[in-house]
Coordinates of C-alpha atoms and ligand atoms in Angstrom, one line a residue:
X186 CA -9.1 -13.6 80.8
X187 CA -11.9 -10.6 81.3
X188 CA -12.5 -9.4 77.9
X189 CA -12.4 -12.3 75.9
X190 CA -14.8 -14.7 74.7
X191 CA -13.9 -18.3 74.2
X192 CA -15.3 -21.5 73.5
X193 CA -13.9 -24.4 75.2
X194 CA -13.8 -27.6 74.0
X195 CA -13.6 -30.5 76.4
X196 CA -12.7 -33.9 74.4
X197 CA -13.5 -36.5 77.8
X198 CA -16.0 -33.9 78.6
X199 CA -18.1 -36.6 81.1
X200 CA -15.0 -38.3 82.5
X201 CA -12.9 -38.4 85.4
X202 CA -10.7 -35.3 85.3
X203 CA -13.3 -33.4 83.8
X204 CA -16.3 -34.5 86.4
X205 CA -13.6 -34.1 89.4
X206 CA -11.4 -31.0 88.5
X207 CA -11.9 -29.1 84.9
X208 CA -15.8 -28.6 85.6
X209 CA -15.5 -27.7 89.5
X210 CA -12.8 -25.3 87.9
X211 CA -14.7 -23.8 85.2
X212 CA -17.5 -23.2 87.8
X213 CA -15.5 -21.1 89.8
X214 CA -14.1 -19.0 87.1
X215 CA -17.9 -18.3 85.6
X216 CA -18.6 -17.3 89.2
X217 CA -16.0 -14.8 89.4
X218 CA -16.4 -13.3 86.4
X219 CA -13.7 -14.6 84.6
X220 CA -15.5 -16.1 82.1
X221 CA -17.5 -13.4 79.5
X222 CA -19.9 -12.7 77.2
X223 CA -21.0 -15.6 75.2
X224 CA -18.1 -17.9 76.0
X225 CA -19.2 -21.6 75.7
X226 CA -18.0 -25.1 77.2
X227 CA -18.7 -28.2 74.9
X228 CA -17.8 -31.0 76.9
X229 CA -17.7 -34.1 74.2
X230 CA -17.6 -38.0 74.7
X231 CA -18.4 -40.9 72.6
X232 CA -21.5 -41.7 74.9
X233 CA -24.4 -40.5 73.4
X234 CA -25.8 -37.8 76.2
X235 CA -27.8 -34.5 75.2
X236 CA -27.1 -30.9 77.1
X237 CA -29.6 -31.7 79.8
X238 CA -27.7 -34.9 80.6
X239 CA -24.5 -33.0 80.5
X240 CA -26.0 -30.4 82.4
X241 CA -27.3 -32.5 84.8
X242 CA -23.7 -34.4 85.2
X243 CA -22.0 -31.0 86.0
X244 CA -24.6 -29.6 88.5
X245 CA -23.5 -33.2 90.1
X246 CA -19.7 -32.3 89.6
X247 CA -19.9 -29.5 91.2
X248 CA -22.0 -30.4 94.3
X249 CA -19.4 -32.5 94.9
X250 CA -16.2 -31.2 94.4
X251 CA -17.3 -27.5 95.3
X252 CA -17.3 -26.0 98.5
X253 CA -20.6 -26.1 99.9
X254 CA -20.0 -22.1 100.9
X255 CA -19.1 -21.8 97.4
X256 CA -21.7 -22.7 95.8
X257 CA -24.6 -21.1 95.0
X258 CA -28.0 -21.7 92.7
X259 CA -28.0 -18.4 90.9
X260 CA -24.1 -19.0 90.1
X261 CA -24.3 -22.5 89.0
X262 CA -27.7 -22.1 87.0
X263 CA -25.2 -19.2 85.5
X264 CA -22.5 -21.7 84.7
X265 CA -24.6 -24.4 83.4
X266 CA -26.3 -22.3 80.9
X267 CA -22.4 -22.4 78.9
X268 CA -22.6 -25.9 78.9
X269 CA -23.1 -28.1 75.7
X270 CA -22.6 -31.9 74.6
X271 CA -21.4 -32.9 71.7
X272 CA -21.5 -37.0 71.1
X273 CA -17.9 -37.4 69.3
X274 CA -15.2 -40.4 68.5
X275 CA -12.3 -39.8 68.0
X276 CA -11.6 -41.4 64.7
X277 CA -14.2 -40.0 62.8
X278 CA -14.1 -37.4 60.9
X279 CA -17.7 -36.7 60.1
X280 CA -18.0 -35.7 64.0
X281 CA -15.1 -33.5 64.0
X282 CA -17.0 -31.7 60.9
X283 CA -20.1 -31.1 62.9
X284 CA -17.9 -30.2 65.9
X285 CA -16.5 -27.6 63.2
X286 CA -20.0 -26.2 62.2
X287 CA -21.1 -26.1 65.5
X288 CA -17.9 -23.8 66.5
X289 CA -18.5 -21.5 63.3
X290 CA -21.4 -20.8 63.6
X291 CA -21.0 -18.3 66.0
X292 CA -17.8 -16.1 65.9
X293 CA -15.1 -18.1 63.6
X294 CA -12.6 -16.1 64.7
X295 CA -12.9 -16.5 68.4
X296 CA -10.2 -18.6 70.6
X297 CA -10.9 -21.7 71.1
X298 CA -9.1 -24.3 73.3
X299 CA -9.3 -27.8 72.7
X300 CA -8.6 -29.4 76.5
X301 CA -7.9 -33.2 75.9
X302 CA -8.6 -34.7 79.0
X303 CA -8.6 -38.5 77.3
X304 CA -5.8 -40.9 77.5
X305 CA -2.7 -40.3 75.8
X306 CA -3.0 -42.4 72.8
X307 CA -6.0 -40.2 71.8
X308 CA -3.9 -36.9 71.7
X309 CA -2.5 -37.4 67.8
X310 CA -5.6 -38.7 66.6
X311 CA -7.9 -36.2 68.1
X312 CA -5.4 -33.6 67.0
X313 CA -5.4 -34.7 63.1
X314 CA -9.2 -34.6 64.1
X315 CA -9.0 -31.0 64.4
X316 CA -6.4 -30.4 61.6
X317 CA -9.1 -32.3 59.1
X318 CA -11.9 -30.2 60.0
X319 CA -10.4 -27.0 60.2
X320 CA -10.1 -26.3 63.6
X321 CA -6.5 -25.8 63.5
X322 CA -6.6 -22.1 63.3
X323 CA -3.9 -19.4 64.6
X324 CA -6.0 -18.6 67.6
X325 CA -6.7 -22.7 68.4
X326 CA -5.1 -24.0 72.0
X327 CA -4.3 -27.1 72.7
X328 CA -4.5 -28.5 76.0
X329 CA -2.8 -32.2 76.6
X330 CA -2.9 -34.0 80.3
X331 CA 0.1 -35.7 81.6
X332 CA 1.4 -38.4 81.1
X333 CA 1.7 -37.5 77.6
X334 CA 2.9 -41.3 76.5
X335 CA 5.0 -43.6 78.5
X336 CA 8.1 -43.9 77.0
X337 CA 10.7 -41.3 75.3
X338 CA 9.5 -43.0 72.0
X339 CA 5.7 -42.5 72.5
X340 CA 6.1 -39.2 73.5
X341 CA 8.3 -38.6 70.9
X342 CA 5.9 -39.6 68.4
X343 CA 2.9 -37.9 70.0
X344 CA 4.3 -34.3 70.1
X345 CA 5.8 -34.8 66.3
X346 CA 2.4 -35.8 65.5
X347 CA 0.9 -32.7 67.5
X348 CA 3.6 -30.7 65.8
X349 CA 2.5 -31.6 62.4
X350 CA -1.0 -29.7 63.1
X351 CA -0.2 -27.1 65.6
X352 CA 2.8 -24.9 66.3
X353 CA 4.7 -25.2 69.8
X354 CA 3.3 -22.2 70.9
X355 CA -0.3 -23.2 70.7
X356 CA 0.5 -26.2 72.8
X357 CA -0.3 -26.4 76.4
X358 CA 1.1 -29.5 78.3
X359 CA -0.5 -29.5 81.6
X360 CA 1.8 -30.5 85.3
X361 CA -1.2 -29.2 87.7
X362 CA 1.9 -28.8 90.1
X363 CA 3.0 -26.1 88.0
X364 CA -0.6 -24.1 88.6
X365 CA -0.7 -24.8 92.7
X366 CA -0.1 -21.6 95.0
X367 CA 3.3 -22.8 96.4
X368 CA 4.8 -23.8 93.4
X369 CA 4.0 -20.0 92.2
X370 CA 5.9 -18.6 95.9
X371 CA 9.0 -21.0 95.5
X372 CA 9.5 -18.6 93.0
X373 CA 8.7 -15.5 94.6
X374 CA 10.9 -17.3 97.4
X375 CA 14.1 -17.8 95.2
X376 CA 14.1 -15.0 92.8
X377 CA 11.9 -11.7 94.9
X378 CA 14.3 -12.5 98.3
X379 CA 18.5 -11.7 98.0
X380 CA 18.5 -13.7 101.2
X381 CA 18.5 -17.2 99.7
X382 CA 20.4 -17.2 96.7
X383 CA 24.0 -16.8 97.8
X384 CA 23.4 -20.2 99.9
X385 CA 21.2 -22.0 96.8
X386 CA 24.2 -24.2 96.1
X387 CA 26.4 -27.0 97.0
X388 CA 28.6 -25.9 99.8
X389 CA 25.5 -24.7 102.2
X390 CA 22.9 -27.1 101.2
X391 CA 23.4 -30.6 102.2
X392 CA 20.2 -32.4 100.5
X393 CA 17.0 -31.5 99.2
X394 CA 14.3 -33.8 99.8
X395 CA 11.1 -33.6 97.7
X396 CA 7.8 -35.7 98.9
X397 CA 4.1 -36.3 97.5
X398 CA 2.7 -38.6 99.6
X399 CA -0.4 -39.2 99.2
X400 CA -3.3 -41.2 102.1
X401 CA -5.4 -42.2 99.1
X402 CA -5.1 -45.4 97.2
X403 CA -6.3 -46.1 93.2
X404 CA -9.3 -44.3 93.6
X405 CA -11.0 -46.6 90.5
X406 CA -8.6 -46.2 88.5
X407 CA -7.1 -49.4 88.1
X408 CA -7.3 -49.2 84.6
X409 CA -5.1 -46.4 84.0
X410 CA -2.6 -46.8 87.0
X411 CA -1.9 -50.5 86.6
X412 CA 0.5 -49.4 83.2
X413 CA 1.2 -46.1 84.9
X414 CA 2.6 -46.9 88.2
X415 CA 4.2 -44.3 90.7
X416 CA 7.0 -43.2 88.2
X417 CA 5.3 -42.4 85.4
X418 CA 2.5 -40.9 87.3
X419 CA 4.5 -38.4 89.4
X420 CA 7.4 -38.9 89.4
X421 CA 8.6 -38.1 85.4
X422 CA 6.2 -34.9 85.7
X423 CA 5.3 -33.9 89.1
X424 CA 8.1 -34.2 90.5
X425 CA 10.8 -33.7 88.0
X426 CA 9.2 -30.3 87.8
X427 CA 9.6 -29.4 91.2
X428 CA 13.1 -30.5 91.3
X429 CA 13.5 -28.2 88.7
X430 CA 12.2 -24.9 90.0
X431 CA 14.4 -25.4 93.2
X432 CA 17.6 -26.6 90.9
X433 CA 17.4 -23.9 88.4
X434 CA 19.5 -21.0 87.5
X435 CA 17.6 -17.6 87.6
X436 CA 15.5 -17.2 84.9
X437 CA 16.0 -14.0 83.2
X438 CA 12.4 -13.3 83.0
X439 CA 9.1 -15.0 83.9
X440 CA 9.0 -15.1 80.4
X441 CA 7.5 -18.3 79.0
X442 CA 10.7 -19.5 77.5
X443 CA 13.1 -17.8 79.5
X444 CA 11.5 -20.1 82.6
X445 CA 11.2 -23.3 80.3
X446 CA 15.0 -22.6 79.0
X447 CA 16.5 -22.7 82.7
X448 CA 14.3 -25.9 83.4
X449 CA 15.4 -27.6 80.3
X450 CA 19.0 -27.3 81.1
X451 CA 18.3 -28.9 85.1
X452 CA 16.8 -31.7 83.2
X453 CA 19.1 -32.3 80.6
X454 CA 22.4 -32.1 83.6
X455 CA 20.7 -35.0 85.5
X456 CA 23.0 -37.7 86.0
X457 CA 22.2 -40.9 84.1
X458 CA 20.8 -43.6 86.1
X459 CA 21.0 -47.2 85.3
X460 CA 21.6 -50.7 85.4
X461 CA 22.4 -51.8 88.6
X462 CA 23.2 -47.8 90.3
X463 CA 19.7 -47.6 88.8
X464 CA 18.7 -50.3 91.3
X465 CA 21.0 -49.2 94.3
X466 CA 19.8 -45.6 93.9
X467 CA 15.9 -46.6 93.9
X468 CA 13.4 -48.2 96.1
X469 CA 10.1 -49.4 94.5
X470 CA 7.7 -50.5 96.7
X471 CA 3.8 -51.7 96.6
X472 CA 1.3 -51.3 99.6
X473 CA -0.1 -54.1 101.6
X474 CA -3.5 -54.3 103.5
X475 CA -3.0 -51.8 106.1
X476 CA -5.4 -49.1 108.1
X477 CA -5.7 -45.3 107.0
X478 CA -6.5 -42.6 109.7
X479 CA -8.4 -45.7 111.8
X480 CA -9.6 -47.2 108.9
X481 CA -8.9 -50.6 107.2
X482 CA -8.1 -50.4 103.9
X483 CA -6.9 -53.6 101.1
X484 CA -3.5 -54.0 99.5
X485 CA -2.9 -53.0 96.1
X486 CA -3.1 -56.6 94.9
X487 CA -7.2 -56.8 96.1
X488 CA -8.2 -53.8 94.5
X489 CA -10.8 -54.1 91.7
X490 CA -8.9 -54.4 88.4
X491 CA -5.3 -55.2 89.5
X492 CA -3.3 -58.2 88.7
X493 CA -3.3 -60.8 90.8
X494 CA 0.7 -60.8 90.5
X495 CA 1.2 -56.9 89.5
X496 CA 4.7 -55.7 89.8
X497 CA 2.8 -52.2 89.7
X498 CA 4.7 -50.2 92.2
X499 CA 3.0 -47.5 94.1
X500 CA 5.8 -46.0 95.9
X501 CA 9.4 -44.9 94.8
X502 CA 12.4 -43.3 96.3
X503 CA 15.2 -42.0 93.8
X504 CA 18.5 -40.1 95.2
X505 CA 18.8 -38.2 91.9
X506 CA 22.1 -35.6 91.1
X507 CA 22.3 -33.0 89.0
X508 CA 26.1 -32.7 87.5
X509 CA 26.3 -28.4 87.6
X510 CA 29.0 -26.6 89.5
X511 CA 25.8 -25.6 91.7
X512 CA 25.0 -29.1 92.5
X513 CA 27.4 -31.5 92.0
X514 CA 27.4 -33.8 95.2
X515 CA 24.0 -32.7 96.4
X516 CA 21.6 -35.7 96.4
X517 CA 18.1 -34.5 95.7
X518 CA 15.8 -37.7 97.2
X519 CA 12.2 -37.6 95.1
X520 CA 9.7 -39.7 96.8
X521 CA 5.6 -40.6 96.4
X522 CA 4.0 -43.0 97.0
X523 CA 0.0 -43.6 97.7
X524 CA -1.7 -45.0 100.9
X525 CA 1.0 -43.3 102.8
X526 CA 0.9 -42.4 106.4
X527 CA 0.1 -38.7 105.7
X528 CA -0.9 -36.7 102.7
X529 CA 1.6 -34.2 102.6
X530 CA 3.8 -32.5 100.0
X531 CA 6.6 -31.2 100.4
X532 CA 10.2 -29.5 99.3
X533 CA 13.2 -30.0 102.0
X534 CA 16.0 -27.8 102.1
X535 CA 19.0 -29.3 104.7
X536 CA 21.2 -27.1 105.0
X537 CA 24.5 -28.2 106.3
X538 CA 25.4 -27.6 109.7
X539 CA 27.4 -24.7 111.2
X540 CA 31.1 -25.7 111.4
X541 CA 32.1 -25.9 114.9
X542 CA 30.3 -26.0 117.8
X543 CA 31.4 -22.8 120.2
X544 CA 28.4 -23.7 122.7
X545 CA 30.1 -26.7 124.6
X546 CA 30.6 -30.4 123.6
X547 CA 27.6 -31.2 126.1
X548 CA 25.3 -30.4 123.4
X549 CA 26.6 -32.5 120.7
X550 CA 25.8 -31.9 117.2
X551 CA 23.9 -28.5 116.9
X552 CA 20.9 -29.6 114.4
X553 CA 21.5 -27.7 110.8
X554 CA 19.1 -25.0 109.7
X555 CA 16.0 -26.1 107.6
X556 CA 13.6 -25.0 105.3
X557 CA 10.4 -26.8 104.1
X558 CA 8.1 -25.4 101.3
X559 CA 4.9 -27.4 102.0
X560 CA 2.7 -27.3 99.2
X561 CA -0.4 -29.3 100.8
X562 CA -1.9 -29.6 103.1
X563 CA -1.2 -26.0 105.0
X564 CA 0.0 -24.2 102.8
X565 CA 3.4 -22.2 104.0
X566 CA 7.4 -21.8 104.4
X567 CA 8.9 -22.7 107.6
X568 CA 12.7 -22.0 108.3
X569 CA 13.8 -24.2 111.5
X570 CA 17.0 -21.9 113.4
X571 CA 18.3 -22.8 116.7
X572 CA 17.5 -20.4 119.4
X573 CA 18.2 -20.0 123.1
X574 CA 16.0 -21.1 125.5
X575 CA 15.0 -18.5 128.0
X576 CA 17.0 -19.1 131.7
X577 CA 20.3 -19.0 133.1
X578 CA 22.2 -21.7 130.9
X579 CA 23.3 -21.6 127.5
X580 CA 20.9 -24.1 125.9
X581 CA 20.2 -24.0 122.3
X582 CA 16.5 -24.9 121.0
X583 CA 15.4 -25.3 117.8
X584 CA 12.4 -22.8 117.1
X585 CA 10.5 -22.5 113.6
X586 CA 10.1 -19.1 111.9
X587 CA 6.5 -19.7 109.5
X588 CA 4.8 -18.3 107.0
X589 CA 1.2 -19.9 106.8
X590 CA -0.3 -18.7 103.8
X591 CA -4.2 -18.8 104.1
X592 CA -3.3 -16.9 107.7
X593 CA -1.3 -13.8 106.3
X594 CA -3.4 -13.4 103.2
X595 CA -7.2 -14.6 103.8
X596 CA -8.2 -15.1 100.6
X597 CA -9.0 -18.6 98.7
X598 CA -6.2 -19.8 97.0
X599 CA -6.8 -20.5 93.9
X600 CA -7.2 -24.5 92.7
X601 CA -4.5 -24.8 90.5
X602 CA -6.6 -25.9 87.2
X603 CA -8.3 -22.8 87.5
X604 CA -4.9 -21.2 87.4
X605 CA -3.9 -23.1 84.6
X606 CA -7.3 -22.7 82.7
X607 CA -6.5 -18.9 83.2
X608 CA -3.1 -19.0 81.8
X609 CA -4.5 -21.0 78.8
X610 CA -7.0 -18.1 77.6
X611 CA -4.7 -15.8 78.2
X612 CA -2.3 -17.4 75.7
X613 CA 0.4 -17.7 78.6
X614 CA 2.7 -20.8 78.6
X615 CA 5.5 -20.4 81.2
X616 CA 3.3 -22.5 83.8
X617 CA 3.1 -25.6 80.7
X618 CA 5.7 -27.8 79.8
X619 CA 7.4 -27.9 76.1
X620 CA 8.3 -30.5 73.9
X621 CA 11.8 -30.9 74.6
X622 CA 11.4 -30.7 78.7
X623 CA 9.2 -33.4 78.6
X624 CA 11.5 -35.6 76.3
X625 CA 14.6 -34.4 78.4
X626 CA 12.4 -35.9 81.7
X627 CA 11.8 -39.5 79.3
X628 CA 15.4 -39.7 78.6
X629 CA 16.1 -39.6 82.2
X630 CA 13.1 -41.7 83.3
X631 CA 13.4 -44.5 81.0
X632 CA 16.9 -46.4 81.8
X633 CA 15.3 -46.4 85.7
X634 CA 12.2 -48.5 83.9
X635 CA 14.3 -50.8 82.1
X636 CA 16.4 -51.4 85.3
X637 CA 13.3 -52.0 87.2
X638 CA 11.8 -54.3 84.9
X639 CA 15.1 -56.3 84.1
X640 CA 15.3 -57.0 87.8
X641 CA 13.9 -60.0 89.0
X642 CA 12.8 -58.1 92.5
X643 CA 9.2 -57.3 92.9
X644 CA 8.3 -54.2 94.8
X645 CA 9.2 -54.0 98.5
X646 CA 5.6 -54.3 100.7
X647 CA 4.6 -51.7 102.9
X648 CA 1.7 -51.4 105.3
X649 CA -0.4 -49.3 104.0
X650 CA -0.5 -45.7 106.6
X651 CA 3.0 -46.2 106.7
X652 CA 5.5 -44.4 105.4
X653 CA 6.8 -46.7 102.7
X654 CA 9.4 -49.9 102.7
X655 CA 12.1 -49.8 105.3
X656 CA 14.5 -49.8 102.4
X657 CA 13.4 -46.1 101.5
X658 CA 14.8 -45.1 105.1
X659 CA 17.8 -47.6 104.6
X660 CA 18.7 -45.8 100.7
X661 CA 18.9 -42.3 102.8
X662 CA 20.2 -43.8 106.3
X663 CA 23.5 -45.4 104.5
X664 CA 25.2 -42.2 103.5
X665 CA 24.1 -40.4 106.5
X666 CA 20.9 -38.7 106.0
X667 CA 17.0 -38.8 107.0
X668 CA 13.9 -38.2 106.6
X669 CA 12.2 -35.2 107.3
X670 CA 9.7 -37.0 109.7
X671 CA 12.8 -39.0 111.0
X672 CA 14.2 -36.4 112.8
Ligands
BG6_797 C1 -2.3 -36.8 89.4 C2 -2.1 -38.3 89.5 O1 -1.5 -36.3 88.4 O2 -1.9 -36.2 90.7 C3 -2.9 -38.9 90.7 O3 -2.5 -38.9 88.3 C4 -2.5 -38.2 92.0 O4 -2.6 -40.3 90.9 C5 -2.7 -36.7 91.8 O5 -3.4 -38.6 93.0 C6 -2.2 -35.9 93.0 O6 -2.6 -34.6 92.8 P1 -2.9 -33.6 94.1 O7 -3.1 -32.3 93.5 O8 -4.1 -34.2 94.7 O9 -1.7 -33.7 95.0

């Protein structure tokens, strides 16, 4: 990004993602330099606030969300002076003309990225906005948040409308998975090592377990996470894109397209789930009062702003397949869930066990080898071996190679929007999702909603700080396998 001047325009500029993550973000670039010359942030809402409010409400951001040793006055006085507010709604026009003047005024020609950190059913209408006044130019970015729509059909309809106004390659679709340190070194770890690939496939791997678990519960968001639920919150992004970059072929290049082509085709060789497999396949489950780390904390049914009888679930397993001559047989388990016992996220690679056992029947089954990718907390790459224990006998232990990231390499890792912020200015898409990965991911997604909501089962309870309904240790335990923390 050094080099070139932006502007930045932030439509939900005041809210949620914005306050918690794009401003905290933004702040850290400025500080490092990243951000230059006479680049400018206008954060815009339809509450009417002036620069010194917005100002105000990101000095506040980033007290909060940056690291005290982080931050410092010069450095955020710095930051702050970028900062605009411009009081716009989305459907009228007359705003997105002053939005328009405002831009032109200085530099027409400069980029400008238009990060639409609003609910979904804003994104075509604040698009057309732009298109109107415009704003549209060759060197505009858009910058859409998951989940864009909730269906195959809304999504459908929201990038044909997005289409309409902008070409594909101006449009960023944002999985902040994609932008997190460990997502980046699963690749370094397939594709920079020859070590792994020959046994990336069916006849060495027995499962691959994927896990976001998360300790915290709605978080105020009832609003948005009562229509949302686990599924389409995490599972039909975040975690569909993580099964991907572990399923993939090798992608020819890091190449924007050359990456997106390889995930495309993972997506597209899921097997179909639905009807009742869609049911045995899937656990759904919904937390009960329960205690986190100590601490008591309420079901989902008392939060503020959920049904009394919500069916919301906030936990799901799925044993998914992918039909490739790589895969075929493997079952890949995806599971999240919130007020779980741990946050912890995580990609599992069983491995299947060695074929006979030379070491003497009196140690049974000799555990299989392992690797986990964890992605959060601790960052790092273990691979579990079995070694022998020091002494006279023969006795087999199993001992953990690591890698701990922050350890080897001491630096700060960098938060993944301000990654993903980075890639944006510099016109960079492989890290963003396109148009037909995201509809492969609905396609695959919706026939598991229908199934849910056609069955007459509510979600399974769970205490919250536990790890989820029995029945998502059952779903694994019938064919044979486990949990990670199982065993
Ligand atoms: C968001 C979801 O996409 O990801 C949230 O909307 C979830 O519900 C969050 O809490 C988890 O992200 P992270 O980076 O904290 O694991």
């Amino acid at each position: 990004m050094r080099g070139d001047t932006f502007d930045m325009v932030i439509f939900g500029g005041a809210g949620d993602l914005a306050t918690r993550k794009l401003i905290p973000a933004l702040y850290y670039l400025n500080k490092d330099g990243q951000i230059q010359g006479s680049s400018r942030i206008l954060c815009t809402g339809r509450s009417a606030m002036d620069q010194a409010a917005m100002r105000d409400h990101a000095a506040g951001a980033c007290r909060q969300y940056v690291r005290d040793s982080d931050l410092d006055d010069a450095a955020l006085r710095a930051f702050l002076e970028r900062l605009d507010y411009v009081k716009l709604s989305a459907d009228d026009a007359g705003d997105f003309a002053q939005l328009a003047d405002q831009l032109n005024r200085q530099d027409p020609d400069r980029c400008r990225v238009f990060f639409l950190a609003t609910a979904p059913k804003l994104f075509a209408t604040i698009c057309e906005g732009l298109a109107g006044a415009g704003l549209n130019t060759p060197q505009a970015r858009v910058v859409l948040e998951k989940p864009l729509g909730s269906d195959l059909q809304s999504a459908t309809e929201i990038n044909q409308r997005v289409g309409a106004v902008f070409s594909e390659d101006q449009v960023f679709r944002i999985d902040h998975y994609l932008g997190k340190e460990t997502v980046q070194n699963l690749m370094a770890l397939r594709f920079g090592n020859a070590l792994f690939e020959p046994l990336w496939r069916r006849t060495n791997i027995n499962d691959v377990q994927i896990t976001l678990a998360e300790q915290v519960g709605l978080e105020g968001r009832a609003g948005y996470y009562e229509h949302t639920g686990a599924m389409r919150d995490m599972i039909q992004n975040h975690l569909l894109q993580l099964l991907c970059i572990v399923a993939m072929e090798p992608p020819t290049a890091t190449e924007a397209n050359a990456v997106r082509d390889e995930k495309l085709k993972v997506l597209r060789a899921l097997k179909p789930l639905s009807g009742q497999a869609a049911i045995r396949d899937t656990v759904r489950g919904q937390y009960r009062a329960g205690a986190i780390n100590g601490q008591a904390v309420p079901g989902y049914l008392d939060e503020d702003g959920v049904e009394p009888d919500s069916r919301t679930e906030t936990f799901a397993v799925i044993k998914a397949h992918i039909d490739t001559w790589r895969w075929a047989g493997v079952p890949f388990f995806l599971r999240t869930g919130k007020r779980l016992a741990e946050r912890r996220a995580e990609i599992v690679i069983n491995f299947r066990p060695v074929p006979l056992n030379i070491f003497g029947a009196d140690l049974g089954d000799l555990p299989a080898n392992r690797l986990v990718i964890r992605l959060q907390p601790d960052e790092g790459v273990s691979l579990n071996v079995l070694a022998k224990q020091p002494g006279p006998a023969m006795r087999l232990k199993p001992v953990s190679l690591r890698l701990d990231f922050a350890r080897t390499f001491k630096v700060r890792p960098l938060d993944a929007y301000e990654r993903l912020l980075t890639e944006v200015i510099r016109g960079n898409l492989t890290l963003f999702m396109r148009n037909d990965e995201l509809e492969a991911a609905w396609r695959w997604v919706d026939p598991i909603l229908a199934a849910w909501k056609d069955d007459g089962d509510r979600p399974r309870g769970y205490n919250a700080g536990s790890w989820g309904p029995s029945s998502a240790v059952s779903l694994l335990a019938r064919e044979g396998f486990a949990w990670h923390e199982e065993v």
